[in-house]
Coordinates of C-alpha atoms in Angstrom, one line a residue:
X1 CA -19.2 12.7 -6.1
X2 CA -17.9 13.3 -2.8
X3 CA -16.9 16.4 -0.8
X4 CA -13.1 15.9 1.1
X5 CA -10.4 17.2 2.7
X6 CA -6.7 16.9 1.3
X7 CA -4.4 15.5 3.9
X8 CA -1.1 14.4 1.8
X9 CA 0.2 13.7 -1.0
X10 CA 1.4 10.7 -2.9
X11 CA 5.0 10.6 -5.5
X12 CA 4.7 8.0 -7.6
X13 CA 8.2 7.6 -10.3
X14 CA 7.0 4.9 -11.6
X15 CA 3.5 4.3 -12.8
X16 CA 1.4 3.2 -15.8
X17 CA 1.8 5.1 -18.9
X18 CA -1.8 6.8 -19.1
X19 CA -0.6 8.3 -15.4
X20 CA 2.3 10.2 -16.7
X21 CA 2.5 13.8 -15.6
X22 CA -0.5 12.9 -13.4
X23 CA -0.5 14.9 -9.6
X24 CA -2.0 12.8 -7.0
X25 CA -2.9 13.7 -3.4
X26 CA -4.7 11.7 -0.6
X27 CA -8.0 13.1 0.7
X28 CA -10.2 12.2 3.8
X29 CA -13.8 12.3 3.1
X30 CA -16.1 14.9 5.0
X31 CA -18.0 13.0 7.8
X32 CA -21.1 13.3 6.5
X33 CA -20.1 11.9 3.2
X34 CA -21.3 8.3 2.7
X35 CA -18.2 7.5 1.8
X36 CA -15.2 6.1 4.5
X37 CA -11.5 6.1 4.4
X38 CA -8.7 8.1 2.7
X39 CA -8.5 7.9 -1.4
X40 CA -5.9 8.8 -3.4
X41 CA -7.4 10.7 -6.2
X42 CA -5.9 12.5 -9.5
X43 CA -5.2 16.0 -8.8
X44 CA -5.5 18.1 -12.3
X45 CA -7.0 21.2 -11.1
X46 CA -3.8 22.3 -8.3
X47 CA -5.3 21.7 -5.2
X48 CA -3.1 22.0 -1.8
X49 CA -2.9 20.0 1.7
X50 CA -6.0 21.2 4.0
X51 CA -8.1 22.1 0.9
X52 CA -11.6 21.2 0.6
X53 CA -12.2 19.6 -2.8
X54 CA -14.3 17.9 -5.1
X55 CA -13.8 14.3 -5.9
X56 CA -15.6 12.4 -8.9
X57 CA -15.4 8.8 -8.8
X58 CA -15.4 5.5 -11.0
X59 CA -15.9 6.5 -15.1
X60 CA -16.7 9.9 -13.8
X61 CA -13.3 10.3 -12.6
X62 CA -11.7 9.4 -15.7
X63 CA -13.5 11.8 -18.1
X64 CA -13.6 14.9 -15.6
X65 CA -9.6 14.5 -15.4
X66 CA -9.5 13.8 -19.4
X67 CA -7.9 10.1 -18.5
X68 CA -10.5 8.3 -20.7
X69 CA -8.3 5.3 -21.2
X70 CA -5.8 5.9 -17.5
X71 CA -6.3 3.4 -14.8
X72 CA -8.1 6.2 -12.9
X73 CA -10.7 5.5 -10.0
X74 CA -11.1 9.3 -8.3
X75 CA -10.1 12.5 -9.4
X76 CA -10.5 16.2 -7.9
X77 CA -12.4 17.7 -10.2
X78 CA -12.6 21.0 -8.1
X79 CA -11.9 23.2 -5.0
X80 CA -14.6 24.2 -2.5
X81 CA -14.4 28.2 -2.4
X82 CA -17.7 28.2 -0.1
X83 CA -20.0 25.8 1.3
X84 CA -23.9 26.2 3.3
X85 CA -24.6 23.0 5.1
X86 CA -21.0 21.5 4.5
X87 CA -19.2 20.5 8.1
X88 CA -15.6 19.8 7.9
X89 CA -14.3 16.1 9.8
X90 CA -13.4 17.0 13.1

């Protein structure tokens, strides 16, 4: 799991089938996450642009978005309300 920041937003009309009705927004990694590089991750829980999130990724993604059987690699799984330690990408 990774801590991010949501910096777009991507509209997909055509997708796979498992995908339908599925949000999807792009989010930048903290920078002291492991992790480099925008993903675009599943966005079931209503998060906005310039929120800090939650993402699960590989199988985790899938079941914490309840995609079991989606083509689904990340997911926010939830919204950061307050953080100790957490530094936000300059």
């Amino acid at each position: 799991m990774i801590v991010g920041k949501v910096v777009g937003s991507v509209v997909a009309t055509r997708k796979n089938e498992g995908l339908l009705g599925s949000k999807f927004m792009i989010v930048e990694p903290l920078e002291n996450m492991e992790k480099r590089g925008r993903i675009v991750a599943v966005d079931n829980v209503g998060a906005g642009i310039g929120e800090i999130v939650l993402v699960a990724l590989g199988s985790a993604a899938r079941i914490g978005c309840a995609l079991d059987t989606a083509p689904v690699d990340a997911a926010i799984v939830g919204i950061v309300d307050d953080s100790i330690g957490l530094t936000e990408d300059k």
